Short mmCIF file of C-alpha atoms and ligand atoms in Angstrom, two decimals:
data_model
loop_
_atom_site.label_atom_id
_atom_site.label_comp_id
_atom_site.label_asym_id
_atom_site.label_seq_id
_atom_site.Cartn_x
_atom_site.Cartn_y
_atom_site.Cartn_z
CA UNK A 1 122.75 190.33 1.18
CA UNK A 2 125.27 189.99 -1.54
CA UNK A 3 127.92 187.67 -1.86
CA UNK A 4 130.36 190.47 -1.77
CA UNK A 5 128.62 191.38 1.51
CA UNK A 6 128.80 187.79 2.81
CA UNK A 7 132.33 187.63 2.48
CA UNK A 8 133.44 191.00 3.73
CA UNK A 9 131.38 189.05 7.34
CA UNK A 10 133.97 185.97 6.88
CA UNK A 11 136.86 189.18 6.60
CA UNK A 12 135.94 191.05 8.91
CA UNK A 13 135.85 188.05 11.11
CA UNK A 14 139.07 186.67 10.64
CA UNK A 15 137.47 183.71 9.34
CA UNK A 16 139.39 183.48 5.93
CA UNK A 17 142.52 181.30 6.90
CA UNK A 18 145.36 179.98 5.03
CA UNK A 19 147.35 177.29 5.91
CA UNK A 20 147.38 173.28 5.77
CA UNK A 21 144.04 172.09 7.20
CA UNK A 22 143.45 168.46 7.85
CA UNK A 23 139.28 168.70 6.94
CA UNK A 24 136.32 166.77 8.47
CA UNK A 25 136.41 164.32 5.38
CA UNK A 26 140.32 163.89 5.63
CA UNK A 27 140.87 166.09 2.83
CA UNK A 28 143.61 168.71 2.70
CA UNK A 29 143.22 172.31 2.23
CA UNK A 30 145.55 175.31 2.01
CA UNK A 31 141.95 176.97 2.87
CA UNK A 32 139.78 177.08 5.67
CA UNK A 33 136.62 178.99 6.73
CA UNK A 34 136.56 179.37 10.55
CA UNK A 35 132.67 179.68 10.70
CA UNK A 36 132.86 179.99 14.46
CA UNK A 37 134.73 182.91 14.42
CA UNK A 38 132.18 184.50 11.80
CA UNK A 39 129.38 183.53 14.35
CA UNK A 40 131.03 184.40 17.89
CA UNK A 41 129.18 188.19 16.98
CA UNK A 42 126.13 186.89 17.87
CA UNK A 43 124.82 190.33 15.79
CA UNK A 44 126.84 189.12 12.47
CA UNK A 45 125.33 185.48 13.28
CA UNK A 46 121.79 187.11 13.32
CA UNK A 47 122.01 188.71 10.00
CA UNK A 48 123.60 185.78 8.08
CA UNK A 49 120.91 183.35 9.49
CA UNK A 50 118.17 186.18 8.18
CA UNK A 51 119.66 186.30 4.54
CA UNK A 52 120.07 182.30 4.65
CA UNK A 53 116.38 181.81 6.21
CA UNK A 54 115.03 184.66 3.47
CA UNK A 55 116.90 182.98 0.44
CA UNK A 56 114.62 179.44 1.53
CA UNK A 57 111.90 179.03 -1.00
CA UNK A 58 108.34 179.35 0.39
CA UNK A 59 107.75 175.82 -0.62
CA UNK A 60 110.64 174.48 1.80
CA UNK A 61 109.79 177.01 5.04
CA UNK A 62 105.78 176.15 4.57
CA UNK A 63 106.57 172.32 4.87
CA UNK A 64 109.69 172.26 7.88
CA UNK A 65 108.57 172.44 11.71
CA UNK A 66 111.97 171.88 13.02
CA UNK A 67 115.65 172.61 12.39
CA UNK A 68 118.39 169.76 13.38
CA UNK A 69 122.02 170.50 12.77
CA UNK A 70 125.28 168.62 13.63
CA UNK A 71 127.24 169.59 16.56
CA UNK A 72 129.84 171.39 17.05
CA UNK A 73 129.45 173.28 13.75
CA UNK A 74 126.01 173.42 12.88
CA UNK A 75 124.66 174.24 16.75
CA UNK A 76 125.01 178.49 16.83
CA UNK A 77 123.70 178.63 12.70
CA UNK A 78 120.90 176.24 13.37
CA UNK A 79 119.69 177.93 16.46
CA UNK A 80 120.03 181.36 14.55
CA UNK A 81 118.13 179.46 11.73
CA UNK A 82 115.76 178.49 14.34
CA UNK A 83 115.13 181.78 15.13
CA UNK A 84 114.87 183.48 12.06
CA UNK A 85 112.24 180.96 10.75
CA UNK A 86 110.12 180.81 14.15
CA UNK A 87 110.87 177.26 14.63
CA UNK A 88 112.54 175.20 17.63
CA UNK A 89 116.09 174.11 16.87
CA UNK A 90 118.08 170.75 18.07
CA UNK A 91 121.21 168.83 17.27
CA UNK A 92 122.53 166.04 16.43
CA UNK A 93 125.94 165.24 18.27
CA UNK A 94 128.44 162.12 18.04
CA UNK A 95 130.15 161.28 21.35
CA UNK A 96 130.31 157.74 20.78
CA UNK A 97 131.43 158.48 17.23
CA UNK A 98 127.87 157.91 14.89
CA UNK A 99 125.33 161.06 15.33
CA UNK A 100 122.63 160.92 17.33
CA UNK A 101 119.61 162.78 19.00
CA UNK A 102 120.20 163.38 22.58
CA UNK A 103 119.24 165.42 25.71
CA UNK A 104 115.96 164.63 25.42
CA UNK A 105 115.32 166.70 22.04
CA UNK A 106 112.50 164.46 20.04
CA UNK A 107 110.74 164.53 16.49
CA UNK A 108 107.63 163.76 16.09
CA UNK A 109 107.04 160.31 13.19
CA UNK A 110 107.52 161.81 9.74
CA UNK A 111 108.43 165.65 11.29
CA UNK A 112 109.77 167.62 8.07
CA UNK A 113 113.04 169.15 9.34
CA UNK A 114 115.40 171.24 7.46
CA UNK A 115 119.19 170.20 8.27
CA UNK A 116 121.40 173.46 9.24
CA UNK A 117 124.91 173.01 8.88
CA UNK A 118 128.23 175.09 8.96
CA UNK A 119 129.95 174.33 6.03
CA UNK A 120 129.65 171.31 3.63
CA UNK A 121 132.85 170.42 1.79
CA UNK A 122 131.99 166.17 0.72
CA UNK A 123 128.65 166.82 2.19
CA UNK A 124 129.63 163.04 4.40
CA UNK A 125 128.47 164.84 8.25
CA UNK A 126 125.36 166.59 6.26
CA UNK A 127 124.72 163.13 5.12
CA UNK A 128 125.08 161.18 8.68
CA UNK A 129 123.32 164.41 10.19
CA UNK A 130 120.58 163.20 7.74
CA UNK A 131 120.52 159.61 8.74
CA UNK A 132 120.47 160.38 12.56
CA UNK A 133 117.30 162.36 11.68
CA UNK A 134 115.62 159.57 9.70
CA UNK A 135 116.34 157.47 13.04
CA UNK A 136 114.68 159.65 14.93
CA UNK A 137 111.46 159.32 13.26
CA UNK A 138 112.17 163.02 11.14
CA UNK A 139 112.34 163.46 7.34
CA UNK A 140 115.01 165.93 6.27
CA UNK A 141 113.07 167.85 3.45
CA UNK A 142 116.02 170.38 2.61
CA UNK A 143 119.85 170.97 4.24
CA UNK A 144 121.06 174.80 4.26
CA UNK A 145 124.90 176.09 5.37
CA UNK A 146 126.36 179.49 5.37
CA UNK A 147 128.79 177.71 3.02
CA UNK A 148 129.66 175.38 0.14
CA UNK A 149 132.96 174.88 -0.34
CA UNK A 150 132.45 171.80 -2.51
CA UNK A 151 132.90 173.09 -5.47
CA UNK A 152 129.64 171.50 -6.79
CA UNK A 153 130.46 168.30 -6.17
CA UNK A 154 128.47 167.52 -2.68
CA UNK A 155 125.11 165.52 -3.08
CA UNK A 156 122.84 165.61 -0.23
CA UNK A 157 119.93 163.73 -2.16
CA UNK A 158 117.99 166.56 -1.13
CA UNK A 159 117.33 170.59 -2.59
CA UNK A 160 120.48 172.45 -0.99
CA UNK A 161 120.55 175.99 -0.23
CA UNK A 162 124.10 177.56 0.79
CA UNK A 163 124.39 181.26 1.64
CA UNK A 164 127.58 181.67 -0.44
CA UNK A 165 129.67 179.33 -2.36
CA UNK A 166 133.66 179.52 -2.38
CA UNK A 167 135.63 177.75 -4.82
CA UNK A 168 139.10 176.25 -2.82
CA UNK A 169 141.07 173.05 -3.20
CA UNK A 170 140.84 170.06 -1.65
CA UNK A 171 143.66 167.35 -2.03
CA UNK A 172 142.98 163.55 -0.78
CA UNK A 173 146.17 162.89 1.63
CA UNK A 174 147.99 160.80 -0.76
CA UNK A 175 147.52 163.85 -3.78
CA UNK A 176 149.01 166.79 -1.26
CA UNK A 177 151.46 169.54 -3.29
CA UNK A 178 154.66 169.75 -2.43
CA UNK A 179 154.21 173.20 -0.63
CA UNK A 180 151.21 172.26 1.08
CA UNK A 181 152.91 169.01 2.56
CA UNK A 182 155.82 171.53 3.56
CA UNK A 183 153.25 173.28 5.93
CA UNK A 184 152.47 172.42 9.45
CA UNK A 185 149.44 170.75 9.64
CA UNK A 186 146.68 172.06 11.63
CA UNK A 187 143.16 169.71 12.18
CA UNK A 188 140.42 172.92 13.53
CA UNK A 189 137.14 170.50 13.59
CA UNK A 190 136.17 168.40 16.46
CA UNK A 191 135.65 165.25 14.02
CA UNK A 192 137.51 162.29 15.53
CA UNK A 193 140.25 160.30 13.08
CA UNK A 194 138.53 157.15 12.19
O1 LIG B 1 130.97 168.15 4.30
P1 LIG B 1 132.02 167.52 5.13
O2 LIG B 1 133.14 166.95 4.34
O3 LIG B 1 131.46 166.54 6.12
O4 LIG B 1 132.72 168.70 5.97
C1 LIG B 1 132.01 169.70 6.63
C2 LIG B 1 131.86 169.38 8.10
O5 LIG B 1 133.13 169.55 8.75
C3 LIG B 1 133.01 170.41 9.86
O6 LIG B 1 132.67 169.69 11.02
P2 LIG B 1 133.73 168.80 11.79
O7 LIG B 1 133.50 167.36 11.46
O8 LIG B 1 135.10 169.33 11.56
O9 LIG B 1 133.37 168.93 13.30
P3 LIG B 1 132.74 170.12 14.17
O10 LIG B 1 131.50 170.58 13.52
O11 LIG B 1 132.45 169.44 15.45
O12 LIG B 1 133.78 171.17 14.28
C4 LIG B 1 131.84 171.30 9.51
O13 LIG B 1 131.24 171.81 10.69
C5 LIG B 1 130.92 170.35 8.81
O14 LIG B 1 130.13 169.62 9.73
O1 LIG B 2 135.59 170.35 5.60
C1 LIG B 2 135.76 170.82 6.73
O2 LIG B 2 135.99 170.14 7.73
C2 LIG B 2 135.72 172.31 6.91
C3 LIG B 2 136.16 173.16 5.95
C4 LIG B 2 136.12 174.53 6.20
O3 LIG B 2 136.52 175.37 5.38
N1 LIG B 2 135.65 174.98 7.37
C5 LIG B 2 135.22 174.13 8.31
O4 LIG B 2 134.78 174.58 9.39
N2 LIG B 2 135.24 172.79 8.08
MG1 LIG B 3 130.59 170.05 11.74
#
Protein backbone atom coordinates (compact mmCIF):
# COMPACT_ATOMS: atom_id res chain seq x y z
CA UNK A 1 0.00 0.00 0.00
CA UNK A 2 1.04 3.54 -0.46
CA UNK A 3 1.00 6.21 1.86
CA UNK A 4 -1.41 8.03 -0.30
CA UNK A 5 -3.50 4.84 -0.03
CA UNK A 6 -3.09 4.68 3.76
CA UNK A 7 -4.46 7.93 4.24
CA UNK A 8 -7.36 7.97 1.86
CA UNK A 9 -8.35 4.60 4.80
CA UNK A 10 -7.94 7.35 7.75
CA UNK A 11 -10.45 9.70 5.12
CA UNK A 12 -12.57 7.62 4.24
CA UNK A 13 -12.98 6.73 7.84
CA UNK A 14 -13.58 9.88 9.32
CA UNK A 15 -10.58 9.38 11.26
CA UNK A 16 -8.76 12.74 10.34
CA UNK A 17 -10.10 15.18 13.13
CA UNK A 18 -9.46 18.68 13.94
CA UNK A 19 -9.97 20.22 17.00
CA UNK A 20 -8.20 20.68 20.58
CA UNK A 21 -7.22 17.19 21.78
CA UNK A 22 -5.92 16.68 25.25
CA UNK A 23 -3.33 13.48 24.11
CA UNK A 24 -2.29 10.34 26.07
CA UNK A 25 1.08 12.15 27.05
CA UNK A 26 -0.81 15.46 28.06
CA UNK A 27 0.18 17.10 25.02
CA UNK A 28 -2.13 19.31 22.96
CA UNK A 29 -3.08 18.88 19.46
CA UNK A 30 -5.26 20.74 16.97
CA UNK A 31 -4.91 17.04 15.33
CA UNK A 32 -6.08 13.78 16.08
CA UNK A 33 -6.18 10.35 14.36
CA UNK A 34 -9.27 8.39 15.55
CA UNK A 35 -7.66 4.92 14.81
CA UNK A 36 -10.78 3.22 16.08
CA UNK A 37 -12.86 4.60 13.67
CA UNK A 38 -10.28 3.52 10.84
CA UNK A 39 -10.51 -0.06 12.36
CA UNK A 40 -14.39 -0.44 13.24
CA UNK A 41 -14.39 -1.94 9.19
CA UNK A 42 -13.08 -4.91 10.32
CA UNK A 43 -12.29 -5.33 6.19
CA UNK A 44 -10.17 -1.86 6.21
CA UNK A 45 -8.56 -3.23 9.63
CA UNK A 46 -7.58 -6.47 7.70
CA UNK A 47 -5.78 -4.80 4.93
CA UNK A 48 -3.84 -2.23 7.02
CA UNK A 49 -2.63 -5.02 9.42
CA UNK A 50 -1.49 -7.02 5.97
CA UNK A 51 0.56 -3.96 4.58
CA UNK A 52 1.95 -3.31 8.31
CA UNK A 53 2.71 -7.22 8.89
CA UNK A 54 4.29 -7.31 5.02
CA UNK A 55 6.44 -4.06 5.56
CA UNK A 56 8.16 -6.25 8.90
CA UNK A 57 11.59 -7.34 7.88
CA UNK A 58 12.08 -11.14 7.68
CA UNK A 59 14.61 -10.85 10.38
CA UNK A 60 11.92 -9.39 12.96
CA UNK A 61 8.76 -11.94 11.87
CA UNK A 62 11.41 -15.12 11.92
CA UNK A 63 12.39 -14.23 15.61
CA UNK A 64 8.60 -12.99 17.30
CA UNK A 65 6.10 -15.84 18.54
CA UNK A 66 3.70 -13.48 20.03
CA UNK A 67 2.12 -10.05 19.61
CA UNK A 68 1.23 -7.89 22.96
CA UNK A 69 -0.34 -4.51 22.53
CA UNK A 70 -1.77 -1.93 25.01
CA UNK A 71 -5.39 -1.75 25.58
CA UNK A 72 -7.75 0.11 24.50
CA UNK A 73 -5.80 1.21 21.41
CA UNK A 74 -3.55 -1.36 20.46
CA UNK A 75 -6.23 -4.50 21.10
CA UNK A 76 -8.24 -4.62 17.35
CA UNK A 77 -4.47 -3.75 15.37
CA UNK A 78 -2.66 -6.30 17.43
CA UNK A 79 -5.18 -9.00 16.99
CA UNK A 80 -5.29 -8.08 13.16
CA UNK A 81 -1.42 -8.19 13.48
CA UNK A 82 -1.89 -11.43 15.10
CA UNK A 83 -3.58 -12.66 12.36
CA UNK A 84 -1.79 -11.54 9.54
CA UNK A 85 1.54 -12.96 10.94
CA UNK A 86 -0.02 -16.44 12.17
CA UNK A 87 0.73 -15.70 15.67
CA UNK A 88 -1.53 -15.54 18.97
CA UNK A 89 -2.18 -11.98 20.13
CA UNK A 90 -2.66 -10.54 23.91
CA UNK A 91 -2.73 -7.26 25.75
CA UNK A 92 -1.55 -5.45 28.11
CA UNK A 93 -4.27 -3.32 30.04
CA UNK A 94 -3.98 -0.75 33.10
CA UNK A 95 -7.01 -0.81 35.43
CA UNK A 96 -5.17 -0.07 38.42
CA UNK A 97 -3.28 2.57 36.46
CA UNK A 98 0.48 0.67 35.56
CA UNK A 99 0.03 -2.03 32.54
CA UNK A 100 -0.16 -5.35 33.12
CA UNK A 101 -0.78 -8.95 31.71
CA UNK A 102 -4.09 -10.23 32.69
CA UNK A 103 -6.90 -12.78 31.99
CA UNK A 104 -4.77 -15.42 32.15
CA UNK A 105 -2.72 -14.51 28.82
CA UNK A 106 1.11 -15.78 29.66
CA UNK A 107 4.66 -15.58 27.92
CA UNK A 108 6.78 -18.01 28.04
CA UNK A 109 10.74 -16.81 29.90
CA UNK A 110 12.56 -14.84 27.21
CA UNK A 111 9.32 -15.15 24.49
CA UNK A 112 10.35 -12.59 21.58
CA UNK A 113 7.17 -10.50 21.15
CA UNK A 114 6.62 -7.73 18.82
CA UNK A 115 4.62 -4.75 20.59
CA UNK A 116 1.45 -3.59 18.33
CA UNK A 117 0.24 -0.32 19.07
CA UNK A 118 -2.27 2.33 17.66
CA UNK A 119 -0.51 5.32 17.39
CA UNK A 120 2.74 6.51 19.11
CA UNK A 121 3.01 10.26 19.60
CA UNK A 122 6.01 10.42 22.90
CA UNK A 123 6.20 6.74 22.46
CA UNK A 124 5.60 6.85 26.90
CA UNK A 125 2.44 3.80 26.68
CA UNK A 126 4.73 1.92 23.88
CA UNK A 127 7.36 2.23 26.45
CA UNK A 128 5.25 0.99 29.71
CA UNK A 129 3.57 -1.58 27.17
CA UNK A 130 7.28 -2.65 26.90
CA UNK A 131 8.03 -2.86 30.54
CA UNK A 132 4.78 -4.84 31.39
CA UNK A 133 6.15 -7.34 28.82
CA UNK A 134 9.65 -7.59 30.31
CA UNK A 135 7.61 -8.40 33.66
CA UNK A 136 6.02 -10.96 32.23
CA UNK A 137 8.99 -12.91 31.42
CA UNK A 138 8.75 -11.59 27.31
CA UNK A 139 11.42 -9.63 25.40
CA UNK A 140 9.94 -7.02 23.09
CA UNK A 141 12.25 -7.49 19.95
CA UNK A 142 10.43 -4.74 17.71
CA UNK A 143 7.10 -2.28 18.36
CA UNK A 144 4.90 -1.58 15.06
CA UNK A 145 1.67 1.10 14.86
CA UNK A 146 -0.44 2.06 11.98
CA UNK A 147 0.95 5.48 12.97
CA UNK A 148 3.74 7.85 14.02
CA UNK A 149 2.75 10.99 14.72
CA UNK A 150 5.95 11.89 16.56
CA UNK A 151 7.48 13.60 14.25
CA UNK A 152 10.73 11.56 14.72
CA UNK A 153 11.19 12.26 17.98
CA UNK A 154 9.77 8.90 19.83
CA UNK A 155 12.52 6.36 21.02
CA UNK A 156 11.36 2.99 21.79
CA UNK A 157 15.02 1.57 22.32
CA UNK A 158 13.98 -0.87 19.92
CA UNK A 159 13.74 -1.09 15.59
CA UNK A 160 10.23 0.69 14.98
CA UNK A 161 8.13 0.07 12.10
CA UNK A 162 4.99 2.51 11.56
CA UNK A 163 2.65 2.01 8.61
CA UNK A 164 2.56 5.76 7.82
CA UNK A 165 4.02 8.72 9.43
CA UNK A 166 2.05 12.17 9.79
CA UNK A 167 3.73 15.24 10.67
CA UNK A 168 1.16 17.41 13.30
CA UNK A 169 1.84 19.59 16.31
CA UNK A 170 2.00 18.91 19.61
CA UNK A 171 2.07 21.78 22.28
CA UNK A 172 3.02 20.92 26.14
CA UNK A 173 -0.09 22.58 28.13
CA UNK A 174 1.76 25.51 29.30
CA UNK A 175 3.04 26.30 25.25
CA UNK A 176 -0.84 26.11 23.82
CA UNK A 177 -1.59 28.98 20.84
CA UNK A 178 -3.87 31.31 21.42
CA UNK A 179 -6.49 29.73 18.97
CA UNK A 180 -5.99 26.38 20.11
CA UNK A 181 -6.58 27.43 23.88
CA UNK A 182 -9.80 29.23 22.39
CA UNK A 183 -11.13 25.69 21.42
CA UNK A 184 -13.12 23.38 23.52
CA UNK A 185 -11.13 20.80 24.71
CA UNK A 186 -11.90 17.32 23.96
CA UNK A 187 -9.65 14.21 25.84
CA UNK A 188 -10.73 10.88 23.11
CA UNK A 189 -8.19 8.21 24.88
CA UNK A 190 -9.08 6.16 27.82
CA UNK A 191 -5.64 7.18 29.61
CA UNK A 192 -6.45 8.33 33.15
CA UNK A 193 -5.04 12.08 34.32
CA UNK A 194 -2.21 11.30 36.58
O1 LIG B 1 2.91 7.60 22.42
P1 LIG B 1 2.03 8.17 23.46
O2 LIG B 1 2.34 9.58 23.81
O3 LIG B 1 1.94 7.29 24.68
O4 LIG B 1 0.56 8.26 22.84
C1 LIG B 1 -0.04 7.23 22.10
C2 LIG B 1 -0.96 6.42 22.97
O5 LIG B 1 -2.14 7.19 23.25
C3 LIG B 1 -3.30 6.46 22.90
O6 LIG B 1 -3.74 5.67 23.97
P2 LIG B 1 -4.47 6.29 25.24
O7 LIG B 1 -3.50 6.38 26.38
O8 LIG B 1 -5.17 7.54 24.85
O9 LIG B 1 -5.51 5.23 25.68
P3 LIG B 1 -6.39 4.15 24.87
O10 LIG B 1 -5.48 3.35 24.02
O11 LIG B 1 -6.96 3.34 25.97
O12 LIG B 1 -7.41 4.90 24.10
C4 LIG B 1 -2.84 5.53 21.80
O13 LIG B 1 -3.68 4.39 21.74
C5 LIG B 1 -1.46 5.16 22.25
O14 LIG B 1 -1.49 4.09 23.17
O1 LIG C 1 -1.22 10.78 21.57
C1 LIG C 1 -2.37 10.34 21.63
O2 LIG C 1 -2.96 10.11 22.68
C2 LIG C 1 -3.11 10.08 20.35
C3 LIG C 1 -2.93 10.86 19.26
C4 LIG C 1 -3.68 10.58 18.11
O3 LIG C 1 -3.58 11.25 17.07
N1 LIG C 1 -4.55 9.55 18.11
C5 LIG C 1 -4.71 8.80 19.20
O4 LIG C 1 -5.52 7.85 19.18
N2 LIG C 1 -3.98 9.06 20.32
MG1 LIG D 1 -3.45 3.47 23.67
Amino acid sequence: MTQDEILEEFRAADALLEGHFILSSGLHSPRYLQCARVLMDPARASRLASALARSLPIEIKSQISMVVSPAMGGVIIGHEMGRSLGLEAVFVERPTGTFELRRGFRLKPGQKVLLVEDVVTTGLSSREAMKAVEAAGGQVVAAASLVDRSNGLADLGVPFFPLIRIDVPSYEPGAVPPELAAIPVEKPGSRKAA
